[in-house]
mmCIF file of C-alpha atoms in Angstrom:
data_model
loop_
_atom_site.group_PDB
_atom_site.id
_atom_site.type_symbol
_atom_site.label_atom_id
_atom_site.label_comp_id
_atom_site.label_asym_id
_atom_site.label_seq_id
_atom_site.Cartn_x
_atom_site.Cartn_y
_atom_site.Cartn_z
ATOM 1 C CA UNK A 679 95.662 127.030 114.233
ATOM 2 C CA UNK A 680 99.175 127.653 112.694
ATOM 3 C CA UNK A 681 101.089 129.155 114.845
ATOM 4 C CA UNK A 682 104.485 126.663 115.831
ATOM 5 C CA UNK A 683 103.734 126.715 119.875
ATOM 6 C CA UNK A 684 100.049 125.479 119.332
ATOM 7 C CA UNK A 685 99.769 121.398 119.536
ATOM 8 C CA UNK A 686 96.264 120.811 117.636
ATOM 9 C CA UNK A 687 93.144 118.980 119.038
ATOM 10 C CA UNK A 688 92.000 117.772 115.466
ATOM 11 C CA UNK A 689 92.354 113.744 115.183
ATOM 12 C CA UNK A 690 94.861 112.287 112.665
ATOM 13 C CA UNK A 691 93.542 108.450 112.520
ATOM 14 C CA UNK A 692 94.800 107.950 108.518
ATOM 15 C CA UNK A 693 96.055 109.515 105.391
ATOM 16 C CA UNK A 694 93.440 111.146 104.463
ATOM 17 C CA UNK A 695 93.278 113.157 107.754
ATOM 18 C CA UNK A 696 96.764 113.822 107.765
ATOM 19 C CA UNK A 697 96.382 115.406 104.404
ATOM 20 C CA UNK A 698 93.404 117.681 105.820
ATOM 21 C CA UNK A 699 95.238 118.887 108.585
ATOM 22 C CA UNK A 700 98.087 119.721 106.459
ATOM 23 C CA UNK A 701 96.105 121.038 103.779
ATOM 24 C CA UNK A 702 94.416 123.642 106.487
ATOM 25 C CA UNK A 703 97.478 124.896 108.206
ATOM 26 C CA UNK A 704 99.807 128.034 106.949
ATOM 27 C CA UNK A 705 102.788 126.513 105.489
ATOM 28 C CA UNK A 706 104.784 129.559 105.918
ATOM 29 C CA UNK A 707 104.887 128.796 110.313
ATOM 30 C CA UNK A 708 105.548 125.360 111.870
ATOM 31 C CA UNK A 709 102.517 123.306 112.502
ATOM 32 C CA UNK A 710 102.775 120.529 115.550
ATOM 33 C CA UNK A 711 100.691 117.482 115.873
ATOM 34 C CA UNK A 712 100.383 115.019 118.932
ATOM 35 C CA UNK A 713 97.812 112.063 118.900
ATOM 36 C CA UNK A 714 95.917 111.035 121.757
ATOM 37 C CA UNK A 715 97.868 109.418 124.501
ATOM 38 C CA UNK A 716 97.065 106.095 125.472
ATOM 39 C CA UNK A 717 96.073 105.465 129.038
ATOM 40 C CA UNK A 718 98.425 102.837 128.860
ATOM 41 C CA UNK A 719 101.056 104.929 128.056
ATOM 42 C CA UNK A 720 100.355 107.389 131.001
ATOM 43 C CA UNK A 721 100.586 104.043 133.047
ATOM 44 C CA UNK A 722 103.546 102.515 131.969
ATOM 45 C CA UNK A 723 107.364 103.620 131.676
ATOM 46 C CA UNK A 724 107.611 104.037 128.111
ATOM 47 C CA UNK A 725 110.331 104.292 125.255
ATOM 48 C CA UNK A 726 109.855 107.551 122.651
ATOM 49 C CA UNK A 727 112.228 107.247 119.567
ATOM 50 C CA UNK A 728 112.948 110.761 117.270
ATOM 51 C CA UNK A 729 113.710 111.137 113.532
ATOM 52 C CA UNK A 730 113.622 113.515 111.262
ATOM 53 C CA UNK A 731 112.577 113.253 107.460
ATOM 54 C CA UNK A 732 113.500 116.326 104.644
ATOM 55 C CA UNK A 733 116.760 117.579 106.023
ATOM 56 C CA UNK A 734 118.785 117.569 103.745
ATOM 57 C CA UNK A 735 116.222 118.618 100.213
ATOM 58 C CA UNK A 736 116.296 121.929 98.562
ATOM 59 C CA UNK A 737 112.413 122.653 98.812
ATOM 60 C CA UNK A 738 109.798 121.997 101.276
ATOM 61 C CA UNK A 739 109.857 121.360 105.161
ATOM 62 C CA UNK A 740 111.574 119.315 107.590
ATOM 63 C CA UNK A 741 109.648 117.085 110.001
ATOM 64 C CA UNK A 742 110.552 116.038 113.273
ATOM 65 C CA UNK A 743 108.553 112.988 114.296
ATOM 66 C CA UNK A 744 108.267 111.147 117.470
ATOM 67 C CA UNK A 745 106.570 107.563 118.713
ATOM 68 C CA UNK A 746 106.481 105.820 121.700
ATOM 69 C CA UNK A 747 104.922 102.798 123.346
ATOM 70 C CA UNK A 748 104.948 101.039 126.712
ATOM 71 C CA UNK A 749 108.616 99.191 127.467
ATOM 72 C CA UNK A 750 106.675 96.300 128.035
ATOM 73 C CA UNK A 751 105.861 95.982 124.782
ATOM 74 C CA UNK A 752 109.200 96.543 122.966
ATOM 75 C CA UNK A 753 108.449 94.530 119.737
ATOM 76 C CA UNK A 754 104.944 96.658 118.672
ATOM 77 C CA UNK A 755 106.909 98.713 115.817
ATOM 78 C CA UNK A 756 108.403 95.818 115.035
ATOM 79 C CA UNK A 757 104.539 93.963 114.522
ATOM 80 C CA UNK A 758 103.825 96.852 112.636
ATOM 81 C CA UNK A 759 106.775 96.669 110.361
ATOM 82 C CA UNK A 760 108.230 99.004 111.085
ATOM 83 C CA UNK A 761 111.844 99.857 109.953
ATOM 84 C CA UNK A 762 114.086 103.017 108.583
ATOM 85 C CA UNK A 763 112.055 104.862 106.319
ATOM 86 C CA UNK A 764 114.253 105.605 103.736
ATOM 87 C CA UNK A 765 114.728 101.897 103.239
ATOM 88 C CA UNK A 766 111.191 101.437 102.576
ATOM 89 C CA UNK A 767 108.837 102.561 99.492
ATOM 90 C CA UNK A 768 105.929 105.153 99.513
ATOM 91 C CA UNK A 769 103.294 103.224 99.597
ATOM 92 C CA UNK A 770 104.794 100.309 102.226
ATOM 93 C CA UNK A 771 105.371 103.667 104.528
ATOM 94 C CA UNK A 772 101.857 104.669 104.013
ATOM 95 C CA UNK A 773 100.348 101.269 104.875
ATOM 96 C CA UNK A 774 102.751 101.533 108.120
ATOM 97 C CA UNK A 775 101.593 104.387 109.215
ATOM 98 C CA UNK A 776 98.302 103.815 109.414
ATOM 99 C CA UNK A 777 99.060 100.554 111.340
ATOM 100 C CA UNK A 778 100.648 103.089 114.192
ATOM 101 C CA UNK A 779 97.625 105.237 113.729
ATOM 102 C CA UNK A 780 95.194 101.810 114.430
ATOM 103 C CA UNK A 781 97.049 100.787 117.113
ATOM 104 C CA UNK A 782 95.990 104.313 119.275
ATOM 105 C CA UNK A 783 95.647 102.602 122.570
ATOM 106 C CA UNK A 784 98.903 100.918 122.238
ATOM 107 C CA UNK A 785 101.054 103.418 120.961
ATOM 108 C CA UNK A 786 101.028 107.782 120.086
ATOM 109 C CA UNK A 787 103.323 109.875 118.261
ATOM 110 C CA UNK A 788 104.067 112.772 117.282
ATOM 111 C CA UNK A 789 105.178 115.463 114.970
ATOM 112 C CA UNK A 790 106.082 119.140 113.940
ATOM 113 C CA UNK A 791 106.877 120.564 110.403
ATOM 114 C CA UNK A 792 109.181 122.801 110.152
ATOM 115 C CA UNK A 793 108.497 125.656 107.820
ATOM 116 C CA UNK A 794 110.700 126.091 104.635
ATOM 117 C CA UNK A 795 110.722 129.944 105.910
ATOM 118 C CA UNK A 796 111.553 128.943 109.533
ATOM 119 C CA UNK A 797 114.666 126.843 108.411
ATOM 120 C CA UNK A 798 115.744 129.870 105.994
ATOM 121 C CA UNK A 799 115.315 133.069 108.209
ATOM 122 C CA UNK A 800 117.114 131.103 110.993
ATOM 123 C CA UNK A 801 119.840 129.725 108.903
ATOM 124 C CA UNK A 802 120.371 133.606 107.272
ATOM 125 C CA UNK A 803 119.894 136.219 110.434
ATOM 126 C CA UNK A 804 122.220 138.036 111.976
ATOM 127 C CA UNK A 805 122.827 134.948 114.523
ATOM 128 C CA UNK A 806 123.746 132.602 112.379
ATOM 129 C CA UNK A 807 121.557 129.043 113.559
ATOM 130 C CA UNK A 808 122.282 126.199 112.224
ATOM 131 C CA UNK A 809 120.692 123.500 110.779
ATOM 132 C CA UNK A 810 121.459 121.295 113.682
ATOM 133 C CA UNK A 811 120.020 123.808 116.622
ATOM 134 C CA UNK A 812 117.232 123.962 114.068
ATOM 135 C CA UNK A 813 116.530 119.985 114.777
ATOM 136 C CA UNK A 814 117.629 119.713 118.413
ATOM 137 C CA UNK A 815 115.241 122.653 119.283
ATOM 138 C CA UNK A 816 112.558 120.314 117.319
ATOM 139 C CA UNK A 817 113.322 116.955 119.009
ATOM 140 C CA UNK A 818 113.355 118.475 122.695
ATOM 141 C CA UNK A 819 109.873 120.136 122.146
ATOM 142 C CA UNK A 820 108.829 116.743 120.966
ATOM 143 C CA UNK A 821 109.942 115.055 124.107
ATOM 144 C CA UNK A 822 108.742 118.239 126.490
ATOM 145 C CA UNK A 823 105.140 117.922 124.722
ATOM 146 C CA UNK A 824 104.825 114.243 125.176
ATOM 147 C CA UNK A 825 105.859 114.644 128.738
ATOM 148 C CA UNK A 826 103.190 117.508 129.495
ATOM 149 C CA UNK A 827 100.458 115.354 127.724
ATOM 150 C CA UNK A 828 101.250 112.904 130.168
ATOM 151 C CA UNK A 829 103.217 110.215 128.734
ATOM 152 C CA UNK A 830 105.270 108.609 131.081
ATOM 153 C CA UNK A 831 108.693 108.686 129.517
ATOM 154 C CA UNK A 832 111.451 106.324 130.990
ATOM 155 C CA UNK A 833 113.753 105.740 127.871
ATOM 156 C CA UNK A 834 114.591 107.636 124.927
ATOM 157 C CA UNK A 835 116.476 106.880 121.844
ATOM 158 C CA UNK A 836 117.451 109.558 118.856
ATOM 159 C CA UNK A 837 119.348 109.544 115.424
ATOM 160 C CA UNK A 838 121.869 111.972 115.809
ATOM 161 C CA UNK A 839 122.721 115.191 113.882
ATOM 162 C CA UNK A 840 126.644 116.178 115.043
ATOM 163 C CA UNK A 841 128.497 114.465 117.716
ATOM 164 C CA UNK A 842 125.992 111.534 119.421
ATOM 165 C CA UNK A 843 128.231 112.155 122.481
ATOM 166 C CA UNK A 844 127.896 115.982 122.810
ATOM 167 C CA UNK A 845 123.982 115.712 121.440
ATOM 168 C CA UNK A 846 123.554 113.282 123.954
ATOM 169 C CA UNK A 847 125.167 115.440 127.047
ATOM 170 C CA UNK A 848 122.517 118.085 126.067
ATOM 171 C CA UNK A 849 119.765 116.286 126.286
ATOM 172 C CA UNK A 850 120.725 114.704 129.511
ATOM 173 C CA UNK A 851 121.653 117.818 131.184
ATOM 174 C CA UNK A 852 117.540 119.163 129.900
ATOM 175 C CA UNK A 853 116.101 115.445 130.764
ATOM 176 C CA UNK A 854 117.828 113.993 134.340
ATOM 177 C CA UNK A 855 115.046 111.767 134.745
ATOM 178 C CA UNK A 856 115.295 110.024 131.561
ATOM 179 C CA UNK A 857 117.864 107.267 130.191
ATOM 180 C CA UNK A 858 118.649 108.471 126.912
ATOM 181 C CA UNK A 859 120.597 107.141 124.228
ATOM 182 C CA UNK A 860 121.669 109.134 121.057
ATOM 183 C CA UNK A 861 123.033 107.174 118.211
ATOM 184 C CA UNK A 862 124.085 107.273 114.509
ATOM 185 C CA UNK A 863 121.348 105.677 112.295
ATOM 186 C CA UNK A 864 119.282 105.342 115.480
ATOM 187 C CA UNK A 865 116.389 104.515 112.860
ATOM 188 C CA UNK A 866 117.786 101.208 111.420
ATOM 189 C CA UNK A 867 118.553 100.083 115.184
ATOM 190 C CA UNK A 868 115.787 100.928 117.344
ATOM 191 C CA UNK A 869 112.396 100.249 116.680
ATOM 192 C CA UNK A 870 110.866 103.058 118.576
ATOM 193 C CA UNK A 871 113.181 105.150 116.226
ATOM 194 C CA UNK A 872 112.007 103.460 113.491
ATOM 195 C CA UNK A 873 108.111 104.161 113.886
ATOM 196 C CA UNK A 874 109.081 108.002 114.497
ATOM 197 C CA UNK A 875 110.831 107.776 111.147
ATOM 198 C CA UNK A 876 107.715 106.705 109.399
ATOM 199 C CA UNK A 877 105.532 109.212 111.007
ATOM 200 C CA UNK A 878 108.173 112.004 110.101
ATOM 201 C CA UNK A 879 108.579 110.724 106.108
ATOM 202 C CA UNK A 880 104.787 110.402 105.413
ATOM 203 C CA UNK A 881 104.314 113.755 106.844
ATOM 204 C CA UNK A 882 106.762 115.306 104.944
ATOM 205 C CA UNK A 883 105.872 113.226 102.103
ATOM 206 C CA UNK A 884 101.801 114.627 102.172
ATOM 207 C CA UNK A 885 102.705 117.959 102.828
ATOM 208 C CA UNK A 886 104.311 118.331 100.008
ATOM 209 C CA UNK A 887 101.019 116.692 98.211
ATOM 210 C CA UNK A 888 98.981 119.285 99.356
ATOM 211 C CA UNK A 889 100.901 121.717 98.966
ATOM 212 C CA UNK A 890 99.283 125.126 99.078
ATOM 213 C CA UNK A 891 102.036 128.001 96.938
ATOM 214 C CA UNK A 892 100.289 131.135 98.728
ATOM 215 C CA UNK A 893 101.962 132.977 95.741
ATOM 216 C CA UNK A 894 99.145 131.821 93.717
ATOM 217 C CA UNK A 895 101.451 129.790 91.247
ATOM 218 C CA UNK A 896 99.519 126.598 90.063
ATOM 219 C CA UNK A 897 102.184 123.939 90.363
ATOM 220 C CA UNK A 898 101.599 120.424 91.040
ATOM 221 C CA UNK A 899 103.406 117.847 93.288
ATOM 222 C CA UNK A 900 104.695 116.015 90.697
ATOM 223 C CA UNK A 901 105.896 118.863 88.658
ATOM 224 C CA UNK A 902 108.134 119.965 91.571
ATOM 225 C CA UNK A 903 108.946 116.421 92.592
ATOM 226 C CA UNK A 904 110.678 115.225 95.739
ATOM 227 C CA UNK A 905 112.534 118.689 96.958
ATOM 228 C CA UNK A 906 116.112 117.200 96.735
ATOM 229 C CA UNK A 907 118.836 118.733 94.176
ATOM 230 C CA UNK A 908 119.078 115.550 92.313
ATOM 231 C CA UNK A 909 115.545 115.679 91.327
ATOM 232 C CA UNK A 910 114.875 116.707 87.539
ATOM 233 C CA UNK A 911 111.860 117.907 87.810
ATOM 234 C CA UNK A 912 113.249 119.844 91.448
ATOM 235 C CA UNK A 913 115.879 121.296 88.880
ATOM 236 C CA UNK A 914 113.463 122.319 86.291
ATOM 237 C CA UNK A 915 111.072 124.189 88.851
ATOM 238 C CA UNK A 916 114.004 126.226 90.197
ATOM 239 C CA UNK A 917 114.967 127.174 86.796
ATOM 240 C CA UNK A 918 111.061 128.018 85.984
ATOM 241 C CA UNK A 919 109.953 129.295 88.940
ATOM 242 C CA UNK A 920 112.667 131.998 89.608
ATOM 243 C CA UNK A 921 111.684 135.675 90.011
ATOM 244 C CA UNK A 922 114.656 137.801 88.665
ATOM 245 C CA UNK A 923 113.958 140.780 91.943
ATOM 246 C CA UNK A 924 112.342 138.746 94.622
ATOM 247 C CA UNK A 925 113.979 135.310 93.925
ATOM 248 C CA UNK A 926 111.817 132.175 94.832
ATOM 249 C CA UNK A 927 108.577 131.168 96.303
ATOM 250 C CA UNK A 928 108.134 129.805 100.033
ATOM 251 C CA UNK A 929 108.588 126.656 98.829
ATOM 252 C CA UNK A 930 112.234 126.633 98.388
ATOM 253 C CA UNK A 931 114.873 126.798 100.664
ATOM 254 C CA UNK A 932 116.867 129.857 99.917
ATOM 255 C CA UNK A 933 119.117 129.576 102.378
ATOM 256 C CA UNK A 934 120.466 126.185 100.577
ATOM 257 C CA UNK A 935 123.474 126.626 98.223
ATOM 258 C CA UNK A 936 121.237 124.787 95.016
ATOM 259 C CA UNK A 937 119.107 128.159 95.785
ATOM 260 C CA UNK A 938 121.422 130.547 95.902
ATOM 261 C CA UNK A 939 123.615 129.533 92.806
ATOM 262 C CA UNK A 940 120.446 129.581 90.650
ATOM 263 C CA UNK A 941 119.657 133.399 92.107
ATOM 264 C CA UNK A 942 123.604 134.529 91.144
ATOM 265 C CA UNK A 943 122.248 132.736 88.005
ATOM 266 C CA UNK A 944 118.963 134.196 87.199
ATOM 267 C CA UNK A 945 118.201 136.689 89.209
ATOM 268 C CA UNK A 946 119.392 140.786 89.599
ATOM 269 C CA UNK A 947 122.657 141.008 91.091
ATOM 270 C CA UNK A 948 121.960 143.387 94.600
ATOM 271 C CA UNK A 949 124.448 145.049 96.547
ATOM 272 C CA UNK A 950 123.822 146.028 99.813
ATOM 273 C CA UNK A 951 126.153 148.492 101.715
ATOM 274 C CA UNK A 952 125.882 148.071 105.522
ATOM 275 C CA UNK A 953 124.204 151.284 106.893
ATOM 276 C CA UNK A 954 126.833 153.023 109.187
ATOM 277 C CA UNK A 955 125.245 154.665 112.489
ATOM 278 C CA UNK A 956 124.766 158.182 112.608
ATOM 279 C CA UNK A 957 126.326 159.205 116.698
ATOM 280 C CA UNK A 958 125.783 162.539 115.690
ATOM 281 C CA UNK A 959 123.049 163.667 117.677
ATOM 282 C CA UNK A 960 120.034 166.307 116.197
ATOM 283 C CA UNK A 961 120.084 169.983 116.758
ATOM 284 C CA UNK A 962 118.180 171.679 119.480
ATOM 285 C CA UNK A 963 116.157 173.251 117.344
ATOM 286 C CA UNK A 964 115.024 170.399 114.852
ATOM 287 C CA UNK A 965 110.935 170.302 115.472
ATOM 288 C CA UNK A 966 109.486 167.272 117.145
ATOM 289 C CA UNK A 967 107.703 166.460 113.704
ATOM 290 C CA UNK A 968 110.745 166.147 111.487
ATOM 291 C CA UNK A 969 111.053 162.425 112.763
ATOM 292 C CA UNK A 970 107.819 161.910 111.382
ATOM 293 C CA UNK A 971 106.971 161.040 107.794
ATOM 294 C CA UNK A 972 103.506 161.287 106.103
ATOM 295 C CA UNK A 973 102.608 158.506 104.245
ATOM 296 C CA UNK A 974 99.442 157.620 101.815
ATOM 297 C CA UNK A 975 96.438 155.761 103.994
ATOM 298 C CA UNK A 976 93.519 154.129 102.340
ATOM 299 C CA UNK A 977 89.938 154.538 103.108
ATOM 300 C CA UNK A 978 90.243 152.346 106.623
ATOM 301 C CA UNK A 979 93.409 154.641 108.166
ATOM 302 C CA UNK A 980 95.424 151.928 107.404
ATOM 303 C CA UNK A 981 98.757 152.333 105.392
ATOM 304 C CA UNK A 982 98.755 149.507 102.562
ATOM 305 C CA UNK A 983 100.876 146.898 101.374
ATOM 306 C CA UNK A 984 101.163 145.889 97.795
ATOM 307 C CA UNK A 985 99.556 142.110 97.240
ATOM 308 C CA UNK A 986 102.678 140.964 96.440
ATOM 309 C CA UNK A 987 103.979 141.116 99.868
ATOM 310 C CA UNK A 988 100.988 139.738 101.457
ATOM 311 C CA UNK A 989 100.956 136.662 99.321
ATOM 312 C CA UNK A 990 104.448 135.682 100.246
ATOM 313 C CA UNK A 991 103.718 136.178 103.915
ATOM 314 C CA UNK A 992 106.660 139.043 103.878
ATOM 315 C CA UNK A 993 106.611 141.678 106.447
ATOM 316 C CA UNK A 994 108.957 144.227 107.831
ATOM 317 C CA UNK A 995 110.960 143.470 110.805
ATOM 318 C CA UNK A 996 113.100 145.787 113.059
ATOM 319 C CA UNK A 997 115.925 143.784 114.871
ATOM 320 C CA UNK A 998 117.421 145.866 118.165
#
């Protein structure tokens, strides 16, 4: 199951499940997880916190991650040690997560990763989308698919990209029902927020373990390191891995300016003139099968692609 609408059935109770699941998806779509949902939960007015991990690095996905828990028990993240991710080490996240994962009939969460290609084509069509629409889109699916799985939602808090204020209006005008606070560093304040930080972080961080480069490179985790700019060994796999016509593997962001400066850098400069629309219409005469062009089939009747275009998931697209 890869495809970004499809919430999976398989169970996530600890790293090393987390890693399967990741390891088996297509990391060129967005992949969504949702645990079970405790009959508690379904019960009792709950609070659902939203963070994001991997927003800002140059390769690799973002991951929107959500938890929640019954209002009556307010302190549970807190138990768990739970706190703002970025504050805390690997491993301390690791052994927090799998606290939230133990604690399935207390607590559920949440989370979608947000293909590297997803984030690019977006940020780079014709209709410009930004990085923010990118995440709000991502947080209100989380709080739609924890609503249809039947948690019952009373208060939500979320760390804010842009404006709280305006971030906040939009939420309220999609969620009536629901008190809803959006705040800047949400994560260090609320512990709700705080547990969906963890969940998004170690995703991010084990996706990025198991890692699959579908352009057959053999590249390790550690020799591509953490995905942000500052990273050397980030630096040294842009300036490796850098393919002088078709620029970069899925990996990397290309729509981020560390990208594109190494591509004016490395790679062959392309001009593209913008194809100006022919209005003038064809001549009576012109045969039905001059809009038709033969092309070369293989054995099957099917016209082929060259393997390099498969293995980076690329595919021609006609926009109307």
């Amino acid at each position: 199951m890869a495809a970004s609408d499809d919430v999976s059935s398989d169970k996530i109770a600890d790293l090393t499940s987390l890693e399967a699941f990741l390891s088996e998806r297509d990391n060129s779509v967005n992949n969504f997880y949702l645990s079970d949902v405790p009959e508690v939960c379904k019960e009792r007015p709950c609070l659902l916190g939203i963070d994001e991990a991997g927003r800002g690095p140059v390769l690799g996905p973002m991951v929107y991650g959500t938890a929640f828990c019954p209002i009556s028990e307010p302190t549970l993240p807190d138990t768990l040690g739970c706190a703002d991710s970025k504050a805390l080490n690997e491993d301390t996240r690791d052994q927090i997560f799998t606290k939230i994962c133990n604690e399935s009939k207390r607590m559920g969460w949440a989370v979608e990763v947000i293909a590297p290609n997803t984030i690019c084509n977006n940020m780079l069509s014709r209709q410009k989308y930004s990085l923010n629409q990118i995440s709000m889109d991502a947080a209100i699916k989380l709080i739609k698919q924890a609503g249809d799985a039947g948690v019952n939602i009373s208060q939500v808090y979320v760390d804010t990209v842009g404006p709280p204020e305006k971030y906040q209006a939009h939420l309220k005008s999609i969620f009536p029902k629901y008190d809803i606070t959006v705040a800047k560093k949400a994560d260090s304040t609320y512990p709700i927020v705080s547990a969906a930080s963890i969940c998004a972080k170690v995703t991010r961080d084990h996706a990025l373990k198991v890692w699959k480069f579908q352009e057959k490179l053999e590249v390790t985790h550690e020799e591509f390191g953490s995905g942000y700019p500052g990273d050397p060994n980030t630096k040294k796999f842009l300036e490796k891995h850098c393919d002088p016509v078709f620029g970069y593997p899925q990996l990397v962001r290309f729509s981020w300016s560390t990208a594109r400066d190494a591509l004016l850098k490395n790679a062959y400069y392309v001009e593209c003139d913008d194809a100006e629309e022919d209005v003038t219409p064809p001549p009576a005469t012109t045969a039905i099968t001059a809009f038709f062009k033969m092309t070369t089939k293989n054995a099957s009747g099917k016209k082929t692609e060259h393997e390099f275009f498969k293995n980076r998931c690329l595919s021609r697209k006609v926009e109307f």
